[in-house]
Coordinates of N, CA and C in Angstrom, one line a residue:
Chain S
X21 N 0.8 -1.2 0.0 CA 0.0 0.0 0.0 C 0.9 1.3 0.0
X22 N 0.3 2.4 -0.6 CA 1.4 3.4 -1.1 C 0.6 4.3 0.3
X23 N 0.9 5.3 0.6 CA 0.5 5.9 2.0 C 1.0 7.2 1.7
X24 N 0.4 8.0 1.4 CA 0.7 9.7 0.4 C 0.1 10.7 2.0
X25 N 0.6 11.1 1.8 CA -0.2 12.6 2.3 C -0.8 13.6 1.7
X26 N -2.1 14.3 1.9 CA -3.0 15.2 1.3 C -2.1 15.9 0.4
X27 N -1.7 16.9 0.9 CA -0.8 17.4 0.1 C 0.1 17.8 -1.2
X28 N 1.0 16.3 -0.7 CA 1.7 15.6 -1.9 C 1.1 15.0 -3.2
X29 N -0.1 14.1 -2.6 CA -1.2 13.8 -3.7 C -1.6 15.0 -4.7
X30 N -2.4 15.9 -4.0 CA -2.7 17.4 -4.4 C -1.2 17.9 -5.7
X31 N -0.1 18.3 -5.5 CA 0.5 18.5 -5.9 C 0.8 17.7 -7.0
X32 N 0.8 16.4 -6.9 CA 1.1 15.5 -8.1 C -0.1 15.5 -8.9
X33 N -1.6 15.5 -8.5 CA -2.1 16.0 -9.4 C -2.5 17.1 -10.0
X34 N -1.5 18.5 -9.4 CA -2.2 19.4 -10.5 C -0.7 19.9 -11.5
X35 N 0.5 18.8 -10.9 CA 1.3 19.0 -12.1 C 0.8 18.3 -12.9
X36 N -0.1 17.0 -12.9 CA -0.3 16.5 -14.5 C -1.1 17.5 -15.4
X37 N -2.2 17.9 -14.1 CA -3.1 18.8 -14.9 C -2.3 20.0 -16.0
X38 N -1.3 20.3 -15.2 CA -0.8 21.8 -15.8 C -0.1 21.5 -17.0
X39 N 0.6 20.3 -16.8 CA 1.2 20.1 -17.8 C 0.5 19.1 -19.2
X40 N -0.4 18.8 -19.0 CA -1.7 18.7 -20.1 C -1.8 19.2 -21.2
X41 N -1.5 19.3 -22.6 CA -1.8 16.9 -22.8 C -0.5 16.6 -22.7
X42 N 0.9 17.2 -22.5 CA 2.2 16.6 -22.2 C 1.7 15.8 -20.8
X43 N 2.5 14.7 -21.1 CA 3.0 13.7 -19.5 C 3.7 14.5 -18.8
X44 N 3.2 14.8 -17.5 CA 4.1 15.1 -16.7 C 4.6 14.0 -15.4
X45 N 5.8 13.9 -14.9 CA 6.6 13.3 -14.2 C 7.2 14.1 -12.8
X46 N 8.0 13.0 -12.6 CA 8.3 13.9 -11.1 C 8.3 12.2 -10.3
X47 N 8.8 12.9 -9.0 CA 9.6 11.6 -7.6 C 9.0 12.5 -6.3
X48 N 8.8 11.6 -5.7 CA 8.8 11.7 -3.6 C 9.8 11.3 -3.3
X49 N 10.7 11.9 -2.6 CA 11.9 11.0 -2.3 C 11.2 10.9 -0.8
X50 N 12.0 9.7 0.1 CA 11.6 9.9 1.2 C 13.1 9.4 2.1
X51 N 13.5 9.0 3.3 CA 14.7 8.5 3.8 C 14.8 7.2 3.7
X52 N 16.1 6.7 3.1 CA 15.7 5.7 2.8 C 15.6 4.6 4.0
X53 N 14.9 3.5 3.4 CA 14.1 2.2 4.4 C 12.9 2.6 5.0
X54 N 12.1 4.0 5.1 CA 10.9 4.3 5.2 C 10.0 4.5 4.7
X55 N 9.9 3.8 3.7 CA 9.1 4.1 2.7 C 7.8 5.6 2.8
X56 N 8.7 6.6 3.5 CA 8.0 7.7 3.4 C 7.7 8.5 2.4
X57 N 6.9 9.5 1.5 CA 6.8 9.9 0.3 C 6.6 11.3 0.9
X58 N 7.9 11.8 0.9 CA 7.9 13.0 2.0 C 8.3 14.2 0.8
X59 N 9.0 14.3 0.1 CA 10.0 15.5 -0.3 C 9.4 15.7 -2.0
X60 N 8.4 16.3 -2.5 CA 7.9 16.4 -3.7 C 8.8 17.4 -4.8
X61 N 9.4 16.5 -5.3 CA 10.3 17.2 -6.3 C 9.4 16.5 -8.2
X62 N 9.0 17.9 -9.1 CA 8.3 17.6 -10.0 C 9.7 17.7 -10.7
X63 N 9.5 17.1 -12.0 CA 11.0 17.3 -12.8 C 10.1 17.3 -14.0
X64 N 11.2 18.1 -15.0 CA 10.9 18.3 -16.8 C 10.5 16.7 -17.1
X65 N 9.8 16.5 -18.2 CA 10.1 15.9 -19.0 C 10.8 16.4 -20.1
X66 N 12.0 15.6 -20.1 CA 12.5 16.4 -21.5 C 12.2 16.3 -22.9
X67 N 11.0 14.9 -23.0 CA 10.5 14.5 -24.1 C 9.5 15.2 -24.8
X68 N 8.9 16.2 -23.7 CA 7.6 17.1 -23.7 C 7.0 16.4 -24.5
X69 N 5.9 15.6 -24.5 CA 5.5 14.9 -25.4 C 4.5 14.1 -24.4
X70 N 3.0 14.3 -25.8 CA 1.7 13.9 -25.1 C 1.6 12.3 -24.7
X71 N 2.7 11.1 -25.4 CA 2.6 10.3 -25.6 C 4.1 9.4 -24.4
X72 N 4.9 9.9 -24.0 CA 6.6 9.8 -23.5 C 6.6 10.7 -22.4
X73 N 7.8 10.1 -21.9 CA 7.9 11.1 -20.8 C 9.4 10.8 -20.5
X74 N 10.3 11.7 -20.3 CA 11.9 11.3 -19.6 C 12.4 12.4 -18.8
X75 N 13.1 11.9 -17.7 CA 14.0 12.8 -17.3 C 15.1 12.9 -17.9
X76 N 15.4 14.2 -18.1 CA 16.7 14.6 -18.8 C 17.6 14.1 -18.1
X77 N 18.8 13.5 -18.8 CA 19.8 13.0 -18.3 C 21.0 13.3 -17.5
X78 N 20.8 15.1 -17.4 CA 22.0 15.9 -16.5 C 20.7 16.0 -15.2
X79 N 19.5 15.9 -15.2 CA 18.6 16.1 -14.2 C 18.4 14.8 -13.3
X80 N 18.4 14.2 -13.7 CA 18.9 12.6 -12.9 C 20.0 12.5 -13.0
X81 N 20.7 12.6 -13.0 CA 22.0 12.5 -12.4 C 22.3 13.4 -10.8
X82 N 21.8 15.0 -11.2 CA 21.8 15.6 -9.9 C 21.2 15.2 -8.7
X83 N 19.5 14.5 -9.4 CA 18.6 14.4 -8.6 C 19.1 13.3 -7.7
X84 N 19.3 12.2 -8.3 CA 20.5 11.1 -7.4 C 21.8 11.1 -6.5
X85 N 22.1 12.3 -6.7 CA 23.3 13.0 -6.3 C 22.9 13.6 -4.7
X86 N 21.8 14.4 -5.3 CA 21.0 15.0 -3.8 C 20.2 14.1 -3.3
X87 N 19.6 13.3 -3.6 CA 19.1 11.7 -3.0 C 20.2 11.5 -2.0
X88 N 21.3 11.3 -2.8 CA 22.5 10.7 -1.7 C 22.9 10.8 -0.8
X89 N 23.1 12.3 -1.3 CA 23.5 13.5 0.4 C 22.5 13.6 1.3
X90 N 21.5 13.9 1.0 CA 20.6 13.5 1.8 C 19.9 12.0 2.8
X91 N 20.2 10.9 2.3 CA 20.0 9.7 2.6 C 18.3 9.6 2.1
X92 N 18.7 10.1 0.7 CA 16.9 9.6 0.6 C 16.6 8.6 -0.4
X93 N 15.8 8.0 -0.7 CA 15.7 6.8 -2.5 C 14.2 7.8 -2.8
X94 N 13.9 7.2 -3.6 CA 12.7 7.5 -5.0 C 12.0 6.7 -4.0
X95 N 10.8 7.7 -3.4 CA 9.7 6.4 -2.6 C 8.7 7.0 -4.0
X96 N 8.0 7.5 -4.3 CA 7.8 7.4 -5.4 C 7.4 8.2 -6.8
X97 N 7.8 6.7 -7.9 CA 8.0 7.8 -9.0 C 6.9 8.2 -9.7
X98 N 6.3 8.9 -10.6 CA 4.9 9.3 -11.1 C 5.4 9.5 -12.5
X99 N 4.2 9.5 -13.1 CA 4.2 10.2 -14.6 C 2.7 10.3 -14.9
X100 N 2.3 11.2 -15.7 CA 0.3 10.7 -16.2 C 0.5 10.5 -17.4
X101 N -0.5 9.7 -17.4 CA -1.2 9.8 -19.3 C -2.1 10.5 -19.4
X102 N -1.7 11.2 -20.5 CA -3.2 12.1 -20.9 C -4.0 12.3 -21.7
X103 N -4.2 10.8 -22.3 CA -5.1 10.6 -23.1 C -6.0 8.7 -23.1
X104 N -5.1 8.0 -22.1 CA -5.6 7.0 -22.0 C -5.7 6.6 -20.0
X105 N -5.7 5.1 -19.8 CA -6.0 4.6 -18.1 C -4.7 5.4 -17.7
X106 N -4.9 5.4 -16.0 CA -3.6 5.4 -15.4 C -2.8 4.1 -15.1
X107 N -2.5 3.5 -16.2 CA -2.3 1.8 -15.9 C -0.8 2.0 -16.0
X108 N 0.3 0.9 -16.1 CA 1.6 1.3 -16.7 C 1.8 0.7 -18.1
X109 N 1.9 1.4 -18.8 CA 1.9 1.0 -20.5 C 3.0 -0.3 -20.3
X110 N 3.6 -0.9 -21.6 CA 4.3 -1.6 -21.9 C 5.5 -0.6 -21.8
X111 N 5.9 0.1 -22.1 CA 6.8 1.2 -22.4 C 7.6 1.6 -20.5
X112 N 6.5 2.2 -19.8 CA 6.3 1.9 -18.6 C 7.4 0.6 -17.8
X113 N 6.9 -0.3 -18.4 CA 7.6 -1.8 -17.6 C 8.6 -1.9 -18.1
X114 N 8.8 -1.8 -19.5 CA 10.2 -2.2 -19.9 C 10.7 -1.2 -19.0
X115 N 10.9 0.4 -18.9 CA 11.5 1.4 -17.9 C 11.8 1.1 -16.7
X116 N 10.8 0.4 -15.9 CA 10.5 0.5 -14.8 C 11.7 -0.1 -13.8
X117 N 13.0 0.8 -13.4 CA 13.9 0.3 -12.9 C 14.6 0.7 -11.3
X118 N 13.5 0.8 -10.6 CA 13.4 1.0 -9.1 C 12.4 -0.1 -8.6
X119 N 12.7 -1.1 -7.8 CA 11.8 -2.2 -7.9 C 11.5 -1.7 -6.0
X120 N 12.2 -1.2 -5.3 CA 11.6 -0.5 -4.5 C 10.5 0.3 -4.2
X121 N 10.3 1.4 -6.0 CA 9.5 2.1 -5.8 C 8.2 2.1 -6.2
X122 N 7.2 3.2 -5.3 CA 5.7 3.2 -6.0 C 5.4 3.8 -7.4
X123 N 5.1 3.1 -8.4 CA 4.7 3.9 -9.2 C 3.7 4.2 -9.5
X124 N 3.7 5.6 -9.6 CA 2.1 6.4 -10.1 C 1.4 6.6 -10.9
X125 N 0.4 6.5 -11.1 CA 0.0 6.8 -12.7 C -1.1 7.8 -12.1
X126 N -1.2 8.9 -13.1 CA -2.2 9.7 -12.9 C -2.7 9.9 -14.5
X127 N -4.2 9.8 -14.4 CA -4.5 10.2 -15.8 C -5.2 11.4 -15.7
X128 N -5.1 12.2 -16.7 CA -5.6 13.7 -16.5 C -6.8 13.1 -18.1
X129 N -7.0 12.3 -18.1 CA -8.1 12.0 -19.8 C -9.5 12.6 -19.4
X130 N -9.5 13.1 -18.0 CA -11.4 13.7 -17.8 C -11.4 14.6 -17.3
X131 N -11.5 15.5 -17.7 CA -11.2 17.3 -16.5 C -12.0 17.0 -15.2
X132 N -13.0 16.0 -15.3 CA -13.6 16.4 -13.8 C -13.1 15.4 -12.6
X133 N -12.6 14.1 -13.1 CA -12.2 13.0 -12.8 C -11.2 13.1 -12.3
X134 N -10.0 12.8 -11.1 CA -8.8 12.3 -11.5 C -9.1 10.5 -10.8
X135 N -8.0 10.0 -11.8 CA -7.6 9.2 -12.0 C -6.2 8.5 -11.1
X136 N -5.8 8.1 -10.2 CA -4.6 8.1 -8.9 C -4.3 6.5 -9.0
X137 N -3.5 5.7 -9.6 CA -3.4 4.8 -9.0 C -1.8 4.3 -8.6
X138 N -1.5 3.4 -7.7 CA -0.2 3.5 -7.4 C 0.4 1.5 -7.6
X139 N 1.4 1.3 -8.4 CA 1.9 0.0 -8.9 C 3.0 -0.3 -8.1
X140 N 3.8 -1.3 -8.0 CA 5.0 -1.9 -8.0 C 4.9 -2.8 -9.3
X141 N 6.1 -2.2 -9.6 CA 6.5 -3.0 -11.2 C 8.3 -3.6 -10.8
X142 N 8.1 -5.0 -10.8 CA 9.3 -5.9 -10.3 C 9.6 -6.7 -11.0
X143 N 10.6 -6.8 -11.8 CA 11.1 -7.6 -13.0 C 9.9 -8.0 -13.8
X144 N 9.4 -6.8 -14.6 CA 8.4 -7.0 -15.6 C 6.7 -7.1 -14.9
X145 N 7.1 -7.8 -13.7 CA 5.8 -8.1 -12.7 C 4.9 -6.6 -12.5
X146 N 3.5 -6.2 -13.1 CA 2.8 -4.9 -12.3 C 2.0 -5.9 -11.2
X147 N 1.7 -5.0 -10.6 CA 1.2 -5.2 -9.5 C 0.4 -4.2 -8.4
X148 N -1.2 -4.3 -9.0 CA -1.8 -2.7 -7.9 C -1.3 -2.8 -6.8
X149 N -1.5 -1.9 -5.6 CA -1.6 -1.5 -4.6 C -2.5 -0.3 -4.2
X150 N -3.2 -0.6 -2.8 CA -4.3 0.5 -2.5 C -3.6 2.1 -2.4
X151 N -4.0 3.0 -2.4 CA -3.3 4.1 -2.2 C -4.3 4.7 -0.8
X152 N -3.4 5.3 0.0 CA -4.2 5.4 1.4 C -4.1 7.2 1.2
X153 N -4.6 8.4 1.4 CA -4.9 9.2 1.5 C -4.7 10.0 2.6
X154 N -3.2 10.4 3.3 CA -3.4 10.7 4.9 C -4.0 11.9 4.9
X155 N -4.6 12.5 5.8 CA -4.8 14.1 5.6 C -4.1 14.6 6.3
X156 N -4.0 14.0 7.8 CA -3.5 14.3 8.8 C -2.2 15.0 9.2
X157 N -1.4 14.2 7.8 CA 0.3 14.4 7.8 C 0.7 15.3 7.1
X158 N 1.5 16.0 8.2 CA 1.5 17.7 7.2 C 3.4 17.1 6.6
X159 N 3.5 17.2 5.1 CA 4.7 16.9 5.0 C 6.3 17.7 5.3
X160 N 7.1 16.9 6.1 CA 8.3 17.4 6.4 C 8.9 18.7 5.5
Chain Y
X7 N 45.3 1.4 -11.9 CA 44.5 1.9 -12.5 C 43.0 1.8 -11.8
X8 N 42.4 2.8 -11.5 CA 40.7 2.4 -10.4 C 40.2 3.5 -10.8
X9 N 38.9 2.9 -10.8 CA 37.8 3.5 -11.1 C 36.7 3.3 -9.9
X10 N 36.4 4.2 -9.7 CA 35.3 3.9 -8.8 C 34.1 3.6 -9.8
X11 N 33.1 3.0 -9.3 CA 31.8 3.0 -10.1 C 30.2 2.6 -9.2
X12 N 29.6 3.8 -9.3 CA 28.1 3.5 -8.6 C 27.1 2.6 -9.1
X13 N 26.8 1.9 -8.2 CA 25.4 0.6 -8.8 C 24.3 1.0 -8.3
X14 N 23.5 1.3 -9.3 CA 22.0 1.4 -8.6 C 21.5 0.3 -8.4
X15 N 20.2 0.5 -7.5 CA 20.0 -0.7 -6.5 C 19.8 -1.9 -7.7
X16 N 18.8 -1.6 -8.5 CA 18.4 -2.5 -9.4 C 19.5 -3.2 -9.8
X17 N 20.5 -3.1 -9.9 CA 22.1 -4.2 -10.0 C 22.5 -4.5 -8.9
X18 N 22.3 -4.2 -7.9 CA 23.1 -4.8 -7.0 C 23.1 -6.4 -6.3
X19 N 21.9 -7.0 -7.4 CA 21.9 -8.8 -6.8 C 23.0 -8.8 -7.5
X20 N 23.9 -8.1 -8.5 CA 25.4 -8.8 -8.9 C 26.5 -8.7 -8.7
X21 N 26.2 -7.6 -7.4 CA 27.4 -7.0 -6.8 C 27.4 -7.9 -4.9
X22 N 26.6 -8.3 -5.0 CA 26.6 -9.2 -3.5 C 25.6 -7.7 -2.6
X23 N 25.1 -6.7 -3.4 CA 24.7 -5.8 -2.5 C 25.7 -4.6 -2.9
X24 N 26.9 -4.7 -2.9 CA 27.5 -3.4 -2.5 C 27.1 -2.0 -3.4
X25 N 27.3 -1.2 -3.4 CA 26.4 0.4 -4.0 C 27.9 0.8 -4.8
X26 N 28.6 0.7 -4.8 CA 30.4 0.7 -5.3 C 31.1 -0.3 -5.3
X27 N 31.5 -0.1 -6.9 CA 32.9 -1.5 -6.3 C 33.8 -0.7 -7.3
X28 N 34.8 -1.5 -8.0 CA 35.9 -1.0 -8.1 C 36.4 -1.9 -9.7
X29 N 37.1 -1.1 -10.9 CA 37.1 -1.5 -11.6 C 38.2 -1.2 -12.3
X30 N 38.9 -1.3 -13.8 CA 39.8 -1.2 -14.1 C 39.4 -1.3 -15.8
X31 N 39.7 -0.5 -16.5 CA 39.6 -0.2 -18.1 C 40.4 1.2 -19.2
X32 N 40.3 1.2 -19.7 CA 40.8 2.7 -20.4 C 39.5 2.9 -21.1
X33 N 38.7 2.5 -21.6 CA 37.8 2.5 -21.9 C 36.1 2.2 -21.2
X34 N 34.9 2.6 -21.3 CA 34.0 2.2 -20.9 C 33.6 0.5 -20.8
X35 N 34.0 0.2 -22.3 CA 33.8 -1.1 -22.7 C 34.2 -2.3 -21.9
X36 N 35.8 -1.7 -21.6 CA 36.5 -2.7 -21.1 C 36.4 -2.5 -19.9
X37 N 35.8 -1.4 -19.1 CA 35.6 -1.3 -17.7 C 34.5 -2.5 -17.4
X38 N 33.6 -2.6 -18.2 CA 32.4 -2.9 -18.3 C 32.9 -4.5 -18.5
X39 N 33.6 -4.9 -19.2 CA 34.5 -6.3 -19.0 C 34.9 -7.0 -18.0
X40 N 35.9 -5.6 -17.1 CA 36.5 -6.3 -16.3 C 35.3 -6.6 -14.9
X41 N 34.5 -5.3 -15.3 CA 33.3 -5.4 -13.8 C 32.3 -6.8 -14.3
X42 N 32.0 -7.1 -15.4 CA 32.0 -8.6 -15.4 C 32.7 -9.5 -15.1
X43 N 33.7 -9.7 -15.0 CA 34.5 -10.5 -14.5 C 34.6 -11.1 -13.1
X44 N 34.2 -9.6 -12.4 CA 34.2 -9.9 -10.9 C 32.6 -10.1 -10.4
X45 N 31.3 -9.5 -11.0 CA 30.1 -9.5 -11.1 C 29.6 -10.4 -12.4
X46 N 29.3 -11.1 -12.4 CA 29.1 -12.0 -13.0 C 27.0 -11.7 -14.1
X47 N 27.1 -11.4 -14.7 CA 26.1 -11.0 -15.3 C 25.7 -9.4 -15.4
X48 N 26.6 -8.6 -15.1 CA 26.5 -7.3 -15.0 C 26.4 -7.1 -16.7
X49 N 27.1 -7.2 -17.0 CA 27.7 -6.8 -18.9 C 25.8 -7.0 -19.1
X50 N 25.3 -8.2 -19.4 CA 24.4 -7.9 -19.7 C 23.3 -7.3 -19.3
X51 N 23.2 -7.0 -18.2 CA 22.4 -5.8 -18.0 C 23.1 -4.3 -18.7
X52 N 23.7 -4.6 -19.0 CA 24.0 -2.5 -19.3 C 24.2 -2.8 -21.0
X53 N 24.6 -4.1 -21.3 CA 25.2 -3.7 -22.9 C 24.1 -5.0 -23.6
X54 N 23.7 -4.6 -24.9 CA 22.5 -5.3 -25.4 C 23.3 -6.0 -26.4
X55 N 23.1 -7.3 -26.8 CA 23.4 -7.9 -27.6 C 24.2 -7.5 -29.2
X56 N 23.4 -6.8 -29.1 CA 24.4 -5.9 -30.5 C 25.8 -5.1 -30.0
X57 N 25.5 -4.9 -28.8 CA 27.3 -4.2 -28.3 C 26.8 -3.2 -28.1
X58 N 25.8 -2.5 -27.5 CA 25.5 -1.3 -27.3 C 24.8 -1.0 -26.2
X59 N 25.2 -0.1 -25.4 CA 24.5 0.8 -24.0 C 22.9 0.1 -24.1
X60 N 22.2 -0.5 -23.3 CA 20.6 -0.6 -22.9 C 20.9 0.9 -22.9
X61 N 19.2 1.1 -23.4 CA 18.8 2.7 -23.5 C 18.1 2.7 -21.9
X62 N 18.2 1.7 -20.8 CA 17.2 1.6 -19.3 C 18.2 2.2 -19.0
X63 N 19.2 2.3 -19.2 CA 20.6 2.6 -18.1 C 21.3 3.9 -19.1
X64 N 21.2 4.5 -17.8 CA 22.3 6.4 -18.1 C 23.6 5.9 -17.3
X65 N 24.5 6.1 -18.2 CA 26.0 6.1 -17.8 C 26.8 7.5 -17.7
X66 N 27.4 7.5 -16.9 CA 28.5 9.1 -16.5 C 29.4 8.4 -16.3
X67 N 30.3 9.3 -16.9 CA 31.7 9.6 -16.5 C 31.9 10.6 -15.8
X68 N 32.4 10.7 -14.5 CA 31.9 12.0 -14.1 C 31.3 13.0 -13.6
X69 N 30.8 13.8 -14.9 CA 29.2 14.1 -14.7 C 28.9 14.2 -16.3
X70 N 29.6 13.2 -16.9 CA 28.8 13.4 -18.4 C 28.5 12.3 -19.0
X71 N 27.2 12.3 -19.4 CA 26.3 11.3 -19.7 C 27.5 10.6 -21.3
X72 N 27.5 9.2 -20.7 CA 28.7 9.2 -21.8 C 27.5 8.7 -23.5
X73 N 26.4 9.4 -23.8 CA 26.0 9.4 -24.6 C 26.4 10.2 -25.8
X74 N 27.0 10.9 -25.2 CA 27.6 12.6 -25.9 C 29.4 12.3 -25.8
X75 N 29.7 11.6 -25.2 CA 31.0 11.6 -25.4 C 32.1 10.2 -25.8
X76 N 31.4 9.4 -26.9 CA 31.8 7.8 -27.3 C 30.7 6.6 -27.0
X77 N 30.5 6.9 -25.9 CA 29.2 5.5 -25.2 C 30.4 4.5 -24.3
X78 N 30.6 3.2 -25.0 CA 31.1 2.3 -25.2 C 32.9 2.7 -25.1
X79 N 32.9 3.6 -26.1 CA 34.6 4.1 -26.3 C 35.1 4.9 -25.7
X80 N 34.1 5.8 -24.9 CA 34.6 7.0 -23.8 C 35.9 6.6 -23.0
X81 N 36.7 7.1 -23.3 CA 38.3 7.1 -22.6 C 38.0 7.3 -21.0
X82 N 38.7 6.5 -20.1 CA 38.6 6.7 -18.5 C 40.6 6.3 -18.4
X83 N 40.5 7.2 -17.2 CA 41.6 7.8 -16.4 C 42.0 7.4 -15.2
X84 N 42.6 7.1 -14.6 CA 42.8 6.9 -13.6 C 41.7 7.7 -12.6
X85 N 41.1 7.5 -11.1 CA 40.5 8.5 -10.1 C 39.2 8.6 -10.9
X86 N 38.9 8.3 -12.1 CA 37.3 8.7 -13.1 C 36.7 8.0 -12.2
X87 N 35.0 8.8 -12.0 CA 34.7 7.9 -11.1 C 32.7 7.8 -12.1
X88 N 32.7 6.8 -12.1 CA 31.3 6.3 -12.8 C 30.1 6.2 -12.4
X89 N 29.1 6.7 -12.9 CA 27.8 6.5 -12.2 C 26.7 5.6 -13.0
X90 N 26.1 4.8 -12.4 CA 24.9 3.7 -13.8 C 23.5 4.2 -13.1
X91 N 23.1 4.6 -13.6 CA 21.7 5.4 -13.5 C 20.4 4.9 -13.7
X92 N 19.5 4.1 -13.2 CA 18.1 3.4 -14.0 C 17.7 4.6 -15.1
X93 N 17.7 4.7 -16.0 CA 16.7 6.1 -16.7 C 15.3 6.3 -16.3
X94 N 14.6 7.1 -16.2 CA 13.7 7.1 -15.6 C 12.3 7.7 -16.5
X95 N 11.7 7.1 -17.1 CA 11.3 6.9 -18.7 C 9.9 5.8 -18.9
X96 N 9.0 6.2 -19.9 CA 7.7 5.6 -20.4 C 6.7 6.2 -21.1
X97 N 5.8 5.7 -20.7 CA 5.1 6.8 -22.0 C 3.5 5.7 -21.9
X98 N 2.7 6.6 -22.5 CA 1.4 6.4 -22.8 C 1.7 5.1 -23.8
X99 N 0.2 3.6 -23.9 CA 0.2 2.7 -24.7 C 0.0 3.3 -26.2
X100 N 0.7 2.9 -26.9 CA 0.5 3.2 -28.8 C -1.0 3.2 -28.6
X101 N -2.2 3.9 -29.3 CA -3.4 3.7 -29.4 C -3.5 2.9 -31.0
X102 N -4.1 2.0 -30.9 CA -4.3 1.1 -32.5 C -4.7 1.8 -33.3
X103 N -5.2 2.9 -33.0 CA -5.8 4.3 -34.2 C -4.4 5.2 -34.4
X104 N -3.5 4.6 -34.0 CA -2.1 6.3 -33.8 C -1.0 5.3 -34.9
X105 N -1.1 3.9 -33.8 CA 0.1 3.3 -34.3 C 0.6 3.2 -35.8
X106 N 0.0 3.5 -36.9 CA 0.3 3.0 -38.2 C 0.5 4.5 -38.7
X107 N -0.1 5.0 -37.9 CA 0.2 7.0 -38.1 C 1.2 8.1 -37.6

């Protein structure tokens, strides 16, 4: 089960929205072995594209860099579709190379709807998981 | 001759765990040799059967993505220190109405 806070949720969905019909992406890092989804960092895609999504390659590199110093991992990673489910494409799994982390799908396909779901994808394996909603937890 | 080099977690069943180990090449290729040698199935995770970089995996030298500077051939130095990166990458399913278009 992925376990977000108000917040963080909030934020990850109104970057997909903004960034509509591009995918937008972005990480929670949290410390690592706590699977906390504490520290909301949105990142470019550098693909801009309604269909792809990537982190630029000098922006991951940093982002891992300050993960490090920090003592944090990717609790988790996101991207939306904005034109079909929030499922993880094929494209998605072959990528999908944090077997620790949650992954998000957010679909922005219905202005009134969102769409939130959260995966583990582990050697090819998807796999839902519930997403819990804290309100409570004001993030670090 | 040492190179340091970082393993993201996703590699590390072939490193026994460790997040660094330690390698030896003048080139990427042959760093990537010798760190098979001692890790045992590494090569093929990072290099695809045709002899070329998996596009899942970002490599640095450094701080430079050795896609821009050889790949495979990028020259290393003594103290160079290496980073292997999951890419972090996907995309919406082809729609059967897009795909031929």
């Amino acid at each position: 089960m992925l376990t977000i806070d108000r917040s963080t949720y909030d934020r990850i969905v109104a970057h997909a929205r903004r960034d509509h019909p591009d995918e937008a992406c972005g990480v929670v890092a949290g410390p690592v072995g706590t699977d906390r989804a504490q520290r909301f960092i949105p990142m470019l895609n550098a693909a801009r594209s309604p269909t792809f999504y990537e982190f630029d390659s000098g922006d991951l590199l940093r982002l891992y860099r300050e993960m490090d110093d920090r003592d944090e991992e990717p609790v988790v990673i996101y991207h939306s579709h904005t034109a079909t489910e929030a499922y993880p494409s094929r494209t998605d799994i072959s990528y999908a190379g944090e077997p620790g982390a949650h992954y998000v799908l957010v679909s922005t396909r219905h202005e009134a709807e969102v769409e939130f779901r959260s995966f583990r994808i582990v050697d090819g394996t998807v796999s839902e998981e519930q997403v819990r909603v804290d309100n409570a937890v004001v993030p670090a | 001759m040492s190179i340091e080099v970082r393993i993201p977690t996703i590699l590390r069943t072939h490193t026994g765990g460790a997040k660094t180990v330690e390698g030896s090449g003048d080139t990427l290729g042959t760093l990537i040799d010798d760190l098979n040698s001692q890790h045992s199935g590494l090569k093929g995770r990072l290099v695809t059967d045709e002899g070329v970089l998996h596009r899942f995996v970002n490599v640095y030298v450094n701080d430079e993505d050795v896609r821009f500077t050889g790949a495979l051939d990028t020259a290393l130095k003594d103290g160079d220190s290496v980073t292997i990166l999951p890419a972090v990458a996907g995309g919406a399913p082809i729609l059967p109405a897009v795909a031929g278009g």
